[in-house]
Short mmCIF file of C-alpha atoms in Angstrom, two decimals:
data_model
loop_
_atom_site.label_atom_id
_atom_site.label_comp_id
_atom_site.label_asym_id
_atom_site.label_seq_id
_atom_site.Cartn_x
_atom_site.Cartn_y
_atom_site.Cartn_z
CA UNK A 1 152.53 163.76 27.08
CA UNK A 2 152.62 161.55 23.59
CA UNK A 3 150.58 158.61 23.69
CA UNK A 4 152.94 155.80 21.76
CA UNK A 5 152.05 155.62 17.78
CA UNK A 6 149.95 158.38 17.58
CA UNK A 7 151.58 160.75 15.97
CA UNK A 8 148.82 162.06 13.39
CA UNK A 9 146.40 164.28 14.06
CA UNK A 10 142.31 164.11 13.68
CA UNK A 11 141.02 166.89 11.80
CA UNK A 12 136.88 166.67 12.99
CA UNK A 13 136.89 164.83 15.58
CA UNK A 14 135.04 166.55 18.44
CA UNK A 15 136.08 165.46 22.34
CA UNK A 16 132.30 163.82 22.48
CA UNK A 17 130.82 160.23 22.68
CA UNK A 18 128.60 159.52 19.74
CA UNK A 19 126.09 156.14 20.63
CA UNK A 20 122.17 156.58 21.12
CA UNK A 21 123.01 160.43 22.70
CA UNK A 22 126.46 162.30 22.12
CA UNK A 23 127.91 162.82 25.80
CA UNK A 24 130.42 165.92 26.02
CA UNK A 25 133.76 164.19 27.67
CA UNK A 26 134.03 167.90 29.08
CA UNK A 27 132.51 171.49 28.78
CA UNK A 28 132.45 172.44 25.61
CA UNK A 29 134.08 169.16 24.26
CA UNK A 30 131.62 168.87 21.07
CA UNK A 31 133.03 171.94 19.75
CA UNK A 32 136.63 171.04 20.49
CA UNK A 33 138.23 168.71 18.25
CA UNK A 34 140.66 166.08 19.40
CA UNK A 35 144.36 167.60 18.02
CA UNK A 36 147.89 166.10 19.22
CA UNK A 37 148.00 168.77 21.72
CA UNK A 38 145.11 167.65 23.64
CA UNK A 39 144.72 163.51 22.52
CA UNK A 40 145.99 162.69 26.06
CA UNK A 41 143.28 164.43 27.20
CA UNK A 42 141.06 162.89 25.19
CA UNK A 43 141.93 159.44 26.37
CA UNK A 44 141.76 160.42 29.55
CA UNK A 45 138.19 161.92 29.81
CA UNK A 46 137.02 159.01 27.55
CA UNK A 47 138.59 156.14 29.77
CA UNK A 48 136.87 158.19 32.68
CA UNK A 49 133.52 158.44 30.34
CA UNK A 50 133.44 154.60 29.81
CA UNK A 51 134.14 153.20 33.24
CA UNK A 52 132.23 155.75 35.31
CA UNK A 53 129.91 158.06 33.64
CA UNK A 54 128.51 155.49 31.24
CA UNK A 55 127.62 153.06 33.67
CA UNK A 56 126.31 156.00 36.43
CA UNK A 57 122.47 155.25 36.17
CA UNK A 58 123.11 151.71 36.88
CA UNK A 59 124.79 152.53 39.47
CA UNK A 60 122.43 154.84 40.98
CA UNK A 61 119.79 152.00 40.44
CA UNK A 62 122.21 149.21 42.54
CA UNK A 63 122.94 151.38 45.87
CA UNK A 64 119.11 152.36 45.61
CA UNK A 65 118.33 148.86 45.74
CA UNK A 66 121.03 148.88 48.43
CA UNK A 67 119.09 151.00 50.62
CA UNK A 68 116.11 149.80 50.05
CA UNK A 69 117.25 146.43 51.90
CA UNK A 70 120.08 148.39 54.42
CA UNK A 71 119.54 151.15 56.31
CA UNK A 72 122.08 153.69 55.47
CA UNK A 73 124.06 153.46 58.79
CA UNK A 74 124.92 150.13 57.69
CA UNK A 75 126.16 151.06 54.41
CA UNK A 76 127.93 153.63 55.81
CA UNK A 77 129.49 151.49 58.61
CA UNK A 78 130.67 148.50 55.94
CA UNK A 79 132.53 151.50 53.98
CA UNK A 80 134.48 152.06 56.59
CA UNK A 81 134.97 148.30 57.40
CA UNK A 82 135.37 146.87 54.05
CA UNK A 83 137.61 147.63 51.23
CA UNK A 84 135.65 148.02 48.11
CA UNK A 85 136.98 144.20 46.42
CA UNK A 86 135.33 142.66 49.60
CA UNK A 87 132.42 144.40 48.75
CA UNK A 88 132.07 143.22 45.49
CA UNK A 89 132.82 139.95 46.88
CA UNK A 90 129.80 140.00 49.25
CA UNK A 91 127.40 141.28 46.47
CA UNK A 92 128.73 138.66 43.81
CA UNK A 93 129.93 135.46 45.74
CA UNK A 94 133.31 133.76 44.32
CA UNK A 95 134.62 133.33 41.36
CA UNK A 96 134.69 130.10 41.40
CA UNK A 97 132.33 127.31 42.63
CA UNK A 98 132.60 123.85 43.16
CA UNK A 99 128.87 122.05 41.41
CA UNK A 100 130.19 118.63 42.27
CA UNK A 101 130.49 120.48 46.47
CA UNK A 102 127.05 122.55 45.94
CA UNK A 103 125.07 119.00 44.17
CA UNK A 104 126.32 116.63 47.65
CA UNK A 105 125.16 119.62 50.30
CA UNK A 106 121.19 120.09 48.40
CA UNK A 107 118.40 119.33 49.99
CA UNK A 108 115.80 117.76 47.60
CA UNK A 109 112.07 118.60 48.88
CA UNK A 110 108.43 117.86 47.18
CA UNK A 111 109.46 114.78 45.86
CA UNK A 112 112.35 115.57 44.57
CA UNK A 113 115.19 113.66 45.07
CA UNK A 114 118.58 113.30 43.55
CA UNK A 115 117.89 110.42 40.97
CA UNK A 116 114.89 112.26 40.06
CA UNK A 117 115.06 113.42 36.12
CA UNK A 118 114.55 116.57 36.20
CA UNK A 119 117.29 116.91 38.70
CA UNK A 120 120.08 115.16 36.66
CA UNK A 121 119.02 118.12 33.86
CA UNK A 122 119.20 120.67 36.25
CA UNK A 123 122.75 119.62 37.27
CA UNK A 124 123.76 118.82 33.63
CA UNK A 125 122.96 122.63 32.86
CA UNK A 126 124.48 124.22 35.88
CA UNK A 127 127.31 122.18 34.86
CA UNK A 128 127.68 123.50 31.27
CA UNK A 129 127.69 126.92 32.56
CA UNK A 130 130.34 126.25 34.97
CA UNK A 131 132.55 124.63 32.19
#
């Protein structure tokens, strides 16, 4: 129940997030303060805070967008088909992508071509960011 190297105690500080709004980790948290009996917990409901509850709107904003393009049967279909890291995979492409692969497969149009300048920028700065 001890976290490692946290043996002290500290006196005044409530189980709440402080940023633009404080967030209560749990009921009642802002007028509980964070002692060694209950630091685990502490940790605990913050870890949770940070990599669910913080992010929740934006969340709620992506699988509206979701719907707004799938029907819900669909989603509802791919949960049960995919695991959630194929998911991710199919809303955010690989990791990794070959420029010199995706530059030889474009199709220049509107008289565009590949020795046009403007081109050899645009694959100079896609190139940076891939660096």
């Amino acid at each position: 129940d001890k976290l490692p190297g946290t043996e002290r105690s500290a006196p005044g500080l409530p189980l709440l997030v402080v940023g633009a709004a404080e967030v209560e980790l749990c009921s009642g948290g802002g007028d509980r303060q964070v002692t060694d009996e209950n630091k685990v917990e502490f940790v605990e409901l913050l870890a949770e805070w940070r990599t669910r509850g913080a992010i929740q709107p934006q969340i709620e904003a992506m699988a509206a967008g979701l719907r707004c393009v799938l029907p819900e049967s669909v989603l509802t279909e791919l949960r049960g088909l995919l695991q959630p890291c194929e998911i991710a995979q199919l809303i955010s492409g690989l990791g990794d992508i070959s420029v010199d692969d995706w530059e030889q497969h474009t199709a220049y149009a509107h008289g565009l071509s590949r020795d046009s300048e403007i081109v050899a920028w645009f694959w100079r700065v896609v190139r940076g960011w891939a660096a």
